[in-house]
PDB file of C-alpha atoms and ligand atoms in Angstrom:
ATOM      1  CA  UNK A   9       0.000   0.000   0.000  1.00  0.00           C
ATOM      2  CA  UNK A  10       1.051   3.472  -0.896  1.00  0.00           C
ATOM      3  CA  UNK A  11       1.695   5.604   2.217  1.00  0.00           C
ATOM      4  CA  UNK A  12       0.228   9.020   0.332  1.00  0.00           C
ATOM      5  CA  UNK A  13      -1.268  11.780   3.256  1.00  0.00           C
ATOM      6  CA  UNK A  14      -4.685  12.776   2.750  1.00  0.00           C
ATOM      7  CA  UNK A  15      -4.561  15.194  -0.238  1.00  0.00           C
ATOM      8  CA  UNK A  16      -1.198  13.447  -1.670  1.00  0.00           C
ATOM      9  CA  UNK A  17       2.126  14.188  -0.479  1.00  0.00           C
ATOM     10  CA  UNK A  18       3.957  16.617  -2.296  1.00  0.00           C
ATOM     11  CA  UNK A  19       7.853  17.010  -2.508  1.00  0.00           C
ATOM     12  CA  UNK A  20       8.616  20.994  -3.211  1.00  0.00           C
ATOM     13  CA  UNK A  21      12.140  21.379  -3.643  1.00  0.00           C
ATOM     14  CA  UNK A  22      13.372  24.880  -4.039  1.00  0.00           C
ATOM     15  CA  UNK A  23      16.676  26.078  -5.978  1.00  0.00           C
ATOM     16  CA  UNK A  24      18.676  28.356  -3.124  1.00  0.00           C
ATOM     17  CA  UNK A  25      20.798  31.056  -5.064  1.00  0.00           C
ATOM     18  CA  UNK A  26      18.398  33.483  -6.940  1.00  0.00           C
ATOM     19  CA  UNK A  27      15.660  31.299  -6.344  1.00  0.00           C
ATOM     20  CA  UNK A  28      15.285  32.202  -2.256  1.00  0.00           C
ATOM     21  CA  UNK A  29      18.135  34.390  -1.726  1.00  0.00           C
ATOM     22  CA  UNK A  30      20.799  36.637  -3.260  1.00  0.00           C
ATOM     23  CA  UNK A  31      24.423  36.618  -2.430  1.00  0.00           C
ATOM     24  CA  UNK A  32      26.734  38.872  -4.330  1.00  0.00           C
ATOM     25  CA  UNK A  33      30.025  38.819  -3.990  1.00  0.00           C
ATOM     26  CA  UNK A  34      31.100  35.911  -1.382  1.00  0.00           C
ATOM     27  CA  UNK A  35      31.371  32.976  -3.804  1.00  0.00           C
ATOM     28  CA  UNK A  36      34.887  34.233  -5.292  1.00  0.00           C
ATOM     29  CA  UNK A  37      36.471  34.719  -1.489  1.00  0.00           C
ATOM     30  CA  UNK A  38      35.423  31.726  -0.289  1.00  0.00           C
ATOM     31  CA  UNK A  39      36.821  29.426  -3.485  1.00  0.00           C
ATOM     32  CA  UNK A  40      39.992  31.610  -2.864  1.00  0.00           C
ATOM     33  CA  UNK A  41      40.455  30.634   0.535  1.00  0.00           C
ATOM     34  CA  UNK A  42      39.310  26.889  -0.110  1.00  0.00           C
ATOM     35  CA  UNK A  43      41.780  26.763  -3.011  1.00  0.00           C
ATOM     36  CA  UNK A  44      44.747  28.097  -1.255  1.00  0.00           C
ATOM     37  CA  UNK A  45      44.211  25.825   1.512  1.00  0.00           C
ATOM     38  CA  UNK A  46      43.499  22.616  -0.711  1.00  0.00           C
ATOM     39  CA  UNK A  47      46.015  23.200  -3.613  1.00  0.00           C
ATOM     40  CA  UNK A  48      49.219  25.687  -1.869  1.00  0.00           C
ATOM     41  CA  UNK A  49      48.981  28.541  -4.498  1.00  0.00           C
ATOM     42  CA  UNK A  50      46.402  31.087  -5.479  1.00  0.00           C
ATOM     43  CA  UNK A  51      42.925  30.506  -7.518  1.00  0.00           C
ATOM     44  CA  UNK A  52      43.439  32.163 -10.791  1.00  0.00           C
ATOM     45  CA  UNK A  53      40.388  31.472 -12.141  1.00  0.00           C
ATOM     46  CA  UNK A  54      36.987  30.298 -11.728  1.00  0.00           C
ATOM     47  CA  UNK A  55      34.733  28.392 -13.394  1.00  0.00           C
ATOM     48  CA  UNK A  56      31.582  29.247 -14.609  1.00  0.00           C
ATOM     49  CA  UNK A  57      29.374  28.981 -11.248  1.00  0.00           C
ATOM     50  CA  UNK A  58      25.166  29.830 -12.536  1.00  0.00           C
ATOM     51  CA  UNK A  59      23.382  27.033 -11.954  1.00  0.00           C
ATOM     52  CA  UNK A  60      26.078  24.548 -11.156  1.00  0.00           C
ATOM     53  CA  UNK A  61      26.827  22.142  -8.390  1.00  0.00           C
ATOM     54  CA  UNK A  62      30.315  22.516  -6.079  1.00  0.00           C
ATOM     55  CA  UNK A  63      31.625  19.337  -7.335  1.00  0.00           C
ATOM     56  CA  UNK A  64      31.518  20.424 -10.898  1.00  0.00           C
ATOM     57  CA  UNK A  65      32.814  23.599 -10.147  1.00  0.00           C
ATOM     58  CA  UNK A  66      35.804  22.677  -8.284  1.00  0.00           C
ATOM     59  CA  UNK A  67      35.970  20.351 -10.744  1.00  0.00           C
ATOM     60  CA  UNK A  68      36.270  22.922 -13.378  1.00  0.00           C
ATOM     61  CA  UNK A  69      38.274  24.592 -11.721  1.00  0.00           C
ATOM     62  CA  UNK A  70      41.104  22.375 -11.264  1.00  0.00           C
ATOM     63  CA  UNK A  71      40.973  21.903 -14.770  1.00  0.00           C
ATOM     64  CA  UNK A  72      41.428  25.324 -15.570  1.00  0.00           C
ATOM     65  CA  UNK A  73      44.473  25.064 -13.250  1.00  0.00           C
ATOM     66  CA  UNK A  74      45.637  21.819 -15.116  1.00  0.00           C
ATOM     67  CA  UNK A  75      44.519  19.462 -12.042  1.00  0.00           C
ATOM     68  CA  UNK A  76      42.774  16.838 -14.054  1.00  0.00           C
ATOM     69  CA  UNK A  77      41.805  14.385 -11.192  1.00  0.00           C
ATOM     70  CA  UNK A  78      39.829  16.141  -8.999  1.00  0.00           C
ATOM     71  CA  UNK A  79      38.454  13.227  -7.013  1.00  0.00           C
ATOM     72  CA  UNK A  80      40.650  12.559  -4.791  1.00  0.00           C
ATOM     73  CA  UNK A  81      40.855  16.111  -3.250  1.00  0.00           C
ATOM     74  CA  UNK A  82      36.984  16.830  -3.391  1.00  0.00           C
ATOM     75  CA  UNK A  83      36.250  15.817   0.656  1.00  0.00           C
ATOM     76  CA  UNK A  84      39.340  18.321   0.984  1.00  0.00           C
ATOM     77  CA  UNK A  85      37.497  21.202  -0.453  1.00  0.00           C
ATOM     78  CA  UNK A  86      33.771  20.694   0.883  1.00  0.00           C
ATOM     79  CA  UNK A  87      35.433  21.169   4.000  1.00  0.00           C
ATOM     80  CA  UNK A  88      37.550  24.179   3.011  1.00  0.00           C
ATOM     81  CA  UNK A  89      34.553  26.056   1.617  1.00  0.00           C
ATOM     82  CA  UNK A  90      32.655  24.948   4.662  1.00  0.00           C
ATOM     83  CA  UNK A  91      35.246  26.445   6.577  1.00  0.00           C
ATOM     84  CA  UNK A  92      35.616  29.605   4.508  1.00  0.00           C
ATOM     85  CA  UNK A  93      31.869  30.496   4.473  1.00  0.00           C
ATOM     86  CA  UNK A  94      31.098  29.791   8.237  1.00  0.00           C
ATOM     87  CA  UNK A  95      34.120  32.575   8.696  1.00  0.00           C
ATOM     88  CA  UNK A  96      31.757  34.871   6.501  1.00  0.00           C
ATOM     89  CA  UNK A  97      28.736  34.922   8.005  1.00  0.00           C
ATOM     90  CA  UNK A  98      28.603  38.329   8.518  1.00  0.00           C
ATOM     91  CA  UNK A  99      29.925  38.907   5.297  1.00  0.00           C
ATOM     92  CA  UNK A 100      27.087  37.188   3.725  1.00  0.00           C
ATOM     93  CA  UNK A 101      24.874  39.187   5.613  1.00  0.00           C
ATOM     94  CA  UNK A 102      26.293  42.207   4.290  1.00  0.00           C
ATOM     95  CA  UNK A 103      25.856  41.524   0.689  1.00  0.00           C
ATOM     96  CA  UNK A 104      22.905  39.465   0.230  1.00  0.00           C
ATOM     97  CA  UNK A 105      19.316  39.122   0.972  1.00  0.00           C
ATOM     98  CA  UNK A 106      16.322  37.322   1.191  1.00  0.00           C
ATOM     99  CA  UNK A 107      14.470  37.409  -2.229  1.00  0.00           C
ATOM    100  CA  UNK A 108      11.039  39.621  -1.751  1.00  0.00           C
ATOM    101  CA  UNK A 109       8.110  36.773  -1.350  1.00  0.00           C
ATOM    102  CA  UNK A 110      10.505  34.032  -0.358  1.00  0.00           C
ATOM    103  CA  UNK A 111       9.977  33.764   3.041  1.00  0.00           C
ATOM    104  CA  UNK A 112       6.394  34.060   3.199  1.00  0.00           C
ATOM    105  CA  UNK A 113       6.081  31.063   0.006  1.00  0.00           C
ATOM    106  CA  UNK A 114       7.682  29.034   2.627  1.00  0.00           C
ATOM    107  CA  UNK A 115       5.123  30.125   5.126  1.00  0.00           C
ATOM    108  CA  UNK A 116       2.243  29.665   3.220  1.00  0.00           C
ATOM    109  CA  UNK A 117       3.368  26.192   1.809  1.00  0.00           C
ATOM    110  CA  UNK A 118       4.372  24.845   5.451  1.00  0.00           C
ATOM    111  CA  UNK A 119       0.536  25.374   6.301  1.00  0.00           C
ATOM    112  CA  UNK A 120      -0.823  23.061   3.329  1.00  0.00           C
ATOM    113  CA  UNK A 121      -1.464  19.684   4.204  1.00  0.00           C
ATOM    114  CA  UNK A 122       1.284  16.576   2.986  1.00  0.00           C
ATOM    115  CA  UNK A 123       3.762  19.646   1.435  1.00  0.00           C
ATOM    116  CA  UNK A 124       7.198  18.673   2.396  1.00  0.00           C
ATOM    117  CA  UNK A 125       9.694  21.310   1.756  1.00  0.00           C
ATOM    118  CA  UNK A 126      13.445  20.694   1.384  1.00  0.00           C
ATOM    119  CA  UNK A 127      16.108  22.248  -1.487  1.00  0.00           C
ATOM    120  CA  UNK A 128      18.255  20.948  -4.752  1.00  0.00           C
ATOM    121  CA  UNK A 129      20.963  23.258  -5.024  1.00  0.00           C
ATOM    122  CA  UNK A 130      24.402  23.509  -6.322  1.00  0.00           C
ATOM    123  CA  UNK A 131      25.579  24.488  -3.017  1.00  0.00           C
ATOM    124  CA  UNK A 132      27.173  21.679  -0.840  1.00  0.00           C
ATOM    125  CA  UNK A 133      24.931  20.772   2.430  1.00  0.00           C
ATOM    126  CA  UNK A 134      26.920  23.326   4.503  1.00  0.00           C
ATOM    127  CA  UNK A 135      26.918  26.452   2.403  1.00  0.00           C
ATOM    128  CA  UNK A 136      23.635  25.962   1.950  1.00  0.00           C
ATOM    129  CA  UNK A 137      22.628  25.947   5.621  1.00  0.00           C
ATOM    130  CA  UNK A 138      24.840  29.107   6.440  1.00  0.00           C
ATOM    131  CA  UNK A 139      23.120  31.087   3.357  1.00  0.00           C
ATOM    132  CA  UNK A 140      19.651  29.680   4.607  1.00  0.00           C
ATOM    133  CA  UNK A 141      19.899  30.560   8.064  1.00  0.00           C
ATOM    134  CA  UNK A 142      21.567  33.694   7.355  1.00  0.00           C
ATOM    135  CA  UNK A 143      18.549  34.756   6.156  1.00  0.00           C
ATOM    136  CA  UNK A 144      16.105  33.460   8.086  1.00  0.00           C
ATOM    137  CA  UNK A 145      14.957  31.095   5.262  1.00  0.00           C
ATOM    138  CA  UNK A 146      15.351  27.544   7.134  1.00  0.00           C
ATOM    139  CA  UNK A 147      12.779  27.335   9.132  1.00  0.00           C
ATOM    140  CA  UNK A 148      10.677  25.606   6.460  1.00  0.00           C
ATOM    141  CA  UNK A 149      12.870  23.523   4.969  1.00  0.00           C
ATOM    142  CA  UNK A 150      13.944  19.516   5.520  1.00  0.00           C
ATOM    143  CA  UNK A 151      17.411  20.398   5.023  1.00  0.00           C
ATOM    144  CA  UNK A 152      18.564  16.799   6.353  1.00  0.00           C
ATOM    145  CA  UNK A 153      16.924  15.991   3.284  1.00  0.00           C
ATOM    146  CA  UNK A 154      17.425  17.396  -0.168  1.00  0.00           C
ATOM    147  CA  UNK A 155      20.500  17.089  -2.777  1.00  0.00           C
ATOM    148  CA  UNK A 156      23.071  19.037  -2.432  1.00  0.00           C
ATOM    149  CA  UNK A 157      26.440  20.088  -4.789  1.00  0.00           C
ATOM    150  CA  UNK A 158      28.659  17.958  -3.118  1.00  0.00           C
ATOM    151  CA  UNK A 159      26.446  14.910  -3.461  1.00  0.00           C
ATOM    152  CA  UNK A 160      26.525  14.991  -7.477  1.00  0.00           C
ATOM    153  CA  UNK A 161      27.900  17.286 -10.636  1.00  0.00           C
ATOM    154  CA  UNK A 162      24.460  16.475 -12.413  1.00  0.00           C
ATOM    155  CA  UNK A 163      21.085  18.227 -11.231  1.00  0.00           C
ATOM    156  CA  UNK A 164      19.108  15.224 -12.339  1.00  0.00           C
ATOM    157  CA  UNK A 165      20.880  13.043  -9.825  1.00  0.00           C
ATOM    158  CA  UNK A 166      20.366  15.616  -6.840  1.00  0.00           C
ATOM    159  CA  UNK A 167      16.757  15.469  -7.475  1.00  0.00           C
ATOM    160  CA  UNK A 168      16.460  12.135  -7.081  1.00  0.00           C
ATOM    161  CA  UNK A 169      18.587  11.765  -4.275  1.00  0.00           C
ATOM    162  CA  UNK A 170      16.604  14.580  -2.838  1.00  0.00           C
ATOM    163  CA  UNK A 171      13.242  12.248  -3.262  1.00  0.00           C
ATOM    164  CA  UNK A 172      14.568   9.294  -1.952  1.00  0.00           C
ATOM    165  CA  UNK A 173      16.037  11.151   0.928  1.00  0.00           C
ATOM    166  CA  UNK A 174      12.278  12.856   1.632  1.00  0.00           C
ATOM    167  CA  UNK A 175      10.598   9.544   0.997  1.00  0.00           C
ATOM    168  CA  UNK A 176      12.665   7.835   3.776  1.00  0.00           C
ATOM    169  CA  UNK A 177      13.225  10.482   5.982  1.00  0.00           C
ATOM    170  CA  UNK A 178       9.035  11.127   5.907  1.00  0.00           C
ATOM    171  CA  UNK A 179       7.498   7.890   5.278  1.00  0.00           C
ATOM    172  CA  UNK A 180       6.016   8.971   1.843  1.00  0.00           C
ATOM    173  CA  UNK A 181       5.342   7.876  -1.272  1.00  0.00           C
ATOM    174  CA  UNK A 182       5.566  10.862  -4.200  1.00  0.00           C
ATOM    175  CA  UNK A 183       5.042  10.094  -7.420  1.00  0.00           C
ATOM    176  CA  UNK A 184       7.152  12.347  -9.740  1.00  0.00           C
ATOM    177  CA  UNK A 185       4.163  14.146 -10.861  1.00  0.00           C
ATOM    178  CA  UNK A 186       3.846  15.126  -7.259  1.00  0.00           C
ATOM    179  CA  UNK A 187       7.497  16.893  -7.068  1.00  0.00           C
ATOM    180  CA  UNK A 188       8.220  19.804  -7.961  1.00  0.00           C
ATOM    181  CA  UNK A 189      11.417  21.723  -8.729  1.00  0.00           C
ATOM    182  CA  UNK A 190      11.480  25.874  -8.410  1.00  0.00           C
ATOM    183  CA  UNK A 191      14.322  27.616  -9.575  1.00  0.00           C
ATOM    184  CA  UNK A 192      16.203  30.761 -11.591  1.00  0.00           C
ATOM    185  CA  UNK A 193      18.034  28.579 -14.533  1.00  0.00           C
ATOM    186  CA  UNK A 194      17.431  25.848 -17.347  1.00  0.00           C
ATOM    187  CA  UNK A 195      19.753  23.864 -15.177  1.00  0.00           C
ATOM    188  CA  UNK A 196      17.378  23.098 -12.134  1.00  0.00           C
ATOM    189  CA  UNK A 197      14.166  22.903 -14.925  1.00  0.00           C
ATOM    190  CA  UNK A 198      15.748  20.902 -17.054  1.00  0.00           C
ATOM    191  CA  UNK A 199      17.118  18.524 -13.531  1.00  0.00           C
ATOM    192  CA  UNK A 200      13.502  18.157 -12.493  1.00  0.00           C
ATOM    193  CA  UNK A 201      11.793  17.060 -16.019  1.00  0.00           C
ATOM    194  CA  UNK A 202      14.799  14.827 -16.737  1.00  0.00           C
ATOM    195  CA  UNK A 203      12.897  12.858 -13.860  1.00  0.00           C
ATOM    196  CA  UNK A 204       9.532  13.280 -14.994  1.00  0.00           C
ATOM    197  CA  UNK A 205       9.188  15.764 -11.921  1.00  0.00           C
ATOM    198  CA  UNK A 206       7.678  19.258 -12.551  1.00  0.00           C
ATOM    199  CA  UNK A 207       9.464  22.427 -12.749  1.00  0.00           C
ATOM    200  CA  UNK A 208       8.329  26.251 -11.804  1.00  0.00           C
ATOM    201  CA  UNK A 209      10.533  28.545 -13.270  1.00  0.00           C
ATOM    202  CA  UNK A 210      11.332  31.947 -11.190  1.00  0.00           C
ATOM    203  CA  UNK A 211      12.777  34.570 -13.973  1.00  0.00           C
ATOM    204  CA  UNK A 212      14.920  36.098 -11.152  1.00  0.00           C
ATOM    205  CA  UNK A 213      18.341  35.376 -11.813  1.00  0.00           C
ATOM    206  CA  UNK A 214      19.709  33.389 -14.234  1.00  0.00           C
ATOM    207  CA  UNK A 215      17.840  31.979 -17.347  1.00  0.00           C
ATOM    208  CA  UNK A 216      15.019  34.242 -18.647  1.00  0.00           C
ATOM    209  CA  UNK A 217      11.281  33.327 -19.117  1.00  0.00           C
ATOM    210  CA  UNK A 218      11.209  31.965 -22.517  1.00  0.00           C
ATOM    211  CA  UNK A 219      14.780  29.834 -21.672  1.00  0.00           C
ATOM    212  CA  UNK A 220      12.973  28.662 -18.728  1.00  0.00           C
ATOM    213  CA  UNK A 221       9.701  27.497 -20.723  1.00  0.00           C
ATOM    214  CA  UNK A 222      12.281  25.825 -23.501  1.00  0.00           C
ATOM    215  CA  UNK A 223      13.399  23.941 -20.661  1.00  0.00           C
ATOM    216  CA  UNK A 224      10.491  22.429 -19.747  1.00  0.00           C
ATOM    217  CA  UNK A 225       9.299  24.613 -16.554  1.00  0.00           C
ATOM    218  CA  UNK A 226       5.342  24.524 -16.382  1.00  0.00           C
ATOM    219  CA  UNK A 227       5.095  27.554 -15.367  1.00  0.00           C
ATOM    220  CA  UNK A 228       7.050  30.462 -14.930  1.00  0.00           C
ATOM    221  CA  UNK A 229       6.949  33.354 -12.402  1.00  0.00           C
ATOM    222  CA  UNK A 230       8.807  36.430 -12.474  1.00  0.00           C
ATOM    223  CA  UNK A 231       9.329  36.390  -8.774  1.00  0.00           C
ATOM    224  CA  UNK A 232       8.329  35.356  -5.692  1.00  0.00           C
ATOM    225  CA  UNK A 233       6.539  38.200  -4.480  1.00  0.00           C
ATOM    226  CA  UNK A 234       2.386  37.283  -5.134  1.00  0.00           C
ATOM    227  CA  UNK A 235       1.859  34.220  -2.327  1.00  0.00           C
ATOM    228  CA  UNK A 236      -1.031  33.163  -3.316  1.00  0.00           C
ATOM    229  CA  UNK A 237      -0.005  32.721  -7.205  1.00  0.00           C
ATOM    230  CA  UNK A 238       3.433  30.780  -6.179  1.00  0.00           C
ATOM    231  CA  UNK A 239       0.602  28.113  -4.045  1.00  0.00           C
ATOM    232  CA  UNK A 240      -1.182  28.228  -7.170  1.00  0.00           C
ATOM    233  CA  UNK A 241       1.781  27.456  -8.811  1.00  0.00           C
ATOM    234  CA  UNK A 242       3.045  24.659  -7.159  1.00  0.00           C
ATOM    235  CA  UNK A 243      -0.130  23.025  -6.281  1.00  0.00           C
ATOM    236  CA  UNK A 244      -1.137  23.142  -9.819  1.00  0.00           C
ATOM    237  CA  UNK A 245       1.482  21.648 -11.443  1.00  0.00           C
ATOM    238  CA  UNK A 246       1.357  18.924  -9.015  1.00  0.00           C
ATOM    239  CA  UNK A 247      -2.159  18.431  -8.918  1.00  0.00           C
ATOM    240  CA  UNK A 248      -3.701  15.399  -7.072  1.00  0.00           C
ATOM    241  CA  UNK A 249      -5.413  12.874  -9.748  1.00  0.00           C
ATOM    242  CA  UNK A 250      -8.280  10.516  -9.009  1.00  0.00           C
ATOM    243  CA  UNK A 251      -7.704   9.422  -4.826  1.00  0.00           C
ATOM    244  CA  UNK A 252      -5.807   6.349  -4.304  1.00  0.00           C
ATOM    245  CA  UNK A 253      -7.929   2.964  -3.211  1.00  0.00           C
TER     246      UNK A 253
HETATM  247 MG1  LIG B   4      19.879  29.404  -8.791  1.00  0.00          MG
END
C-alpha cells in the first residue's frame, strides 16, 4: 500500500541562489580561501558557477588550473569552503538578501497539508545551511533531506537523491508528478523534467522566461513576491489525480 497523506504528499524542492536568496560577492572569497588551503597557491580562475553544483565547479576549476583528477581532493574542499563560508557569516549578511516573497512562500506552503519542503541546489549541504539561516529562510525547509552540490555534478541526480532522501526520511510515497522543482536557470528545470518531476521557473536570476519554458518549466513566475499565485503554482502543477484505493 502506498503511504500518500490525505490530499497526496507533495515534494517541493526549491533552488537556493536566486531562487530564495541573493548573495553577491562571497562565492569568489570563499573558493579563494578553499583553493589556497586545498592546492598551496592562489585561484586564478573560476569556473563558470550559474546554476552549477560545487563538485563540478571545483571540478572545473582544477581543470582550468591543469589538475585533471579532482576526485581525490573533493572531501578536501567541501570542508575548506565549509570552513571559509562559516568565517563569513557576517559577510554574507552584508551583501545578500532574502528574495522579496521568499519567506512568506515558505510560510504559506508549510501550512498546506502533505507539502514537504526541502532544497536541490548547487551548493554543498553546509553552504547551503549558512546562506539559509543567514537569512532566516530555514525554518521551512527539511534540510537533512534534499540534494546538495557535493552529493553529485548532475542536477538530475540531486533530485532524485533529494526524493529518496524525503521519501525515507518522511514515510512517503511521491510520485514524480507530485514533485516539484522551483528555480532561476534551465539547469534546475531541465534537472527536475529529466525525472519526470515538474518544474516552476522563477525569472529572477539566471535563465530568462522563454529559456525557462524551452526547458520544460510549467510555469514560470517572475518572482516570488504574489503568495497566493506561487501556491497556485506549485499546487497546480502537481495536482492530485483521481484518490488512491
Ligand atoms: Mg539558482
Amino acid at each position: 500500500m502506498c503511504a500518500v497523506t490525505a490530499g497526496g504528499g507533495r515534494l517541493v524542492l526549491w533552488d537556493v541562489d536566486r531562487t530564495l536568496l541573493y548573495v553577491e560577492g562571497v562565492s569568489r572569497p570563499v573558493y579563494e580561501e578553499a583553493f589556497l588551503a586545498v592546492i598551496g597557491r592562489p585561484l586564478e580562475r573560476l569556473a563558470d558557477m550559474a546554476g552549477r553544483t560545487d563538485r563540478y565547479i571545483i571540478t572545473e576549476t582544477l581543470k582550468l588550473h591543469g589538475v585533471s583528477d579532482a576526485d581525490p581532493l573533493l572531501e578536501g574542499f567541501y570542508s575548506a569552503l565549509g570552513r571559509a563560508v562559516r568565517s563569513r557569516r557576517d559577510l554574507l549578511r552584508e551583501r545578500g538578501f532574502a528574495l522579496p516573497g521568499a519567506e512568506e512562500a515558505l510560510d504559506a506552503l508549510a501550512e498546506v497539508p502533505g507539502v514537504v519542503q526541502s532544497v536541490v541546489t548547487g551548493n554543498t549541504r553546509e553552504i547551503a545551511t549558512e546562506k539559509l539561516s543567514a537569512f532566516g529562510l530555514d525554518t521551512h525547509l527539511d534540510l537533512e533531506v534534499g540534494g546538495y552540490g557535493d552529493d553529485a555534478t548532475v542536477r538530475g541526480e540531486l533530485v532524485r537523491l533529494a526524493r529518496d532522501r524525503a521519501q525515507r526520511a518522511h514515510g512517503l510515497d511521491v510520485p514524480w508528478e507530485r514533485v516539484v522543482v522551483v528555480g532561476d536557470t534551465a539547469h534546475d528545470v531541465a534537472g527536475a523534467v529529466d525525472n519526470g518531476a515538474r518544474a516552476v521557473g522563477v525569472a529572477s536570476g539566471g535563465s530568462g522566461p522563454d529559456e525557462l519554458r524551452e526547458a520544460g518549466a510549467a510555469v514560470v513566475l517572475a518572482d516570488l513576491c504574489d503568495t497566493a499565485a506561487v501556491v497556485r503554482a506549485l499546487l497546480a502543477t502537481t495536482a492530485v489525480g483521481p484518490s488512491r484505493r
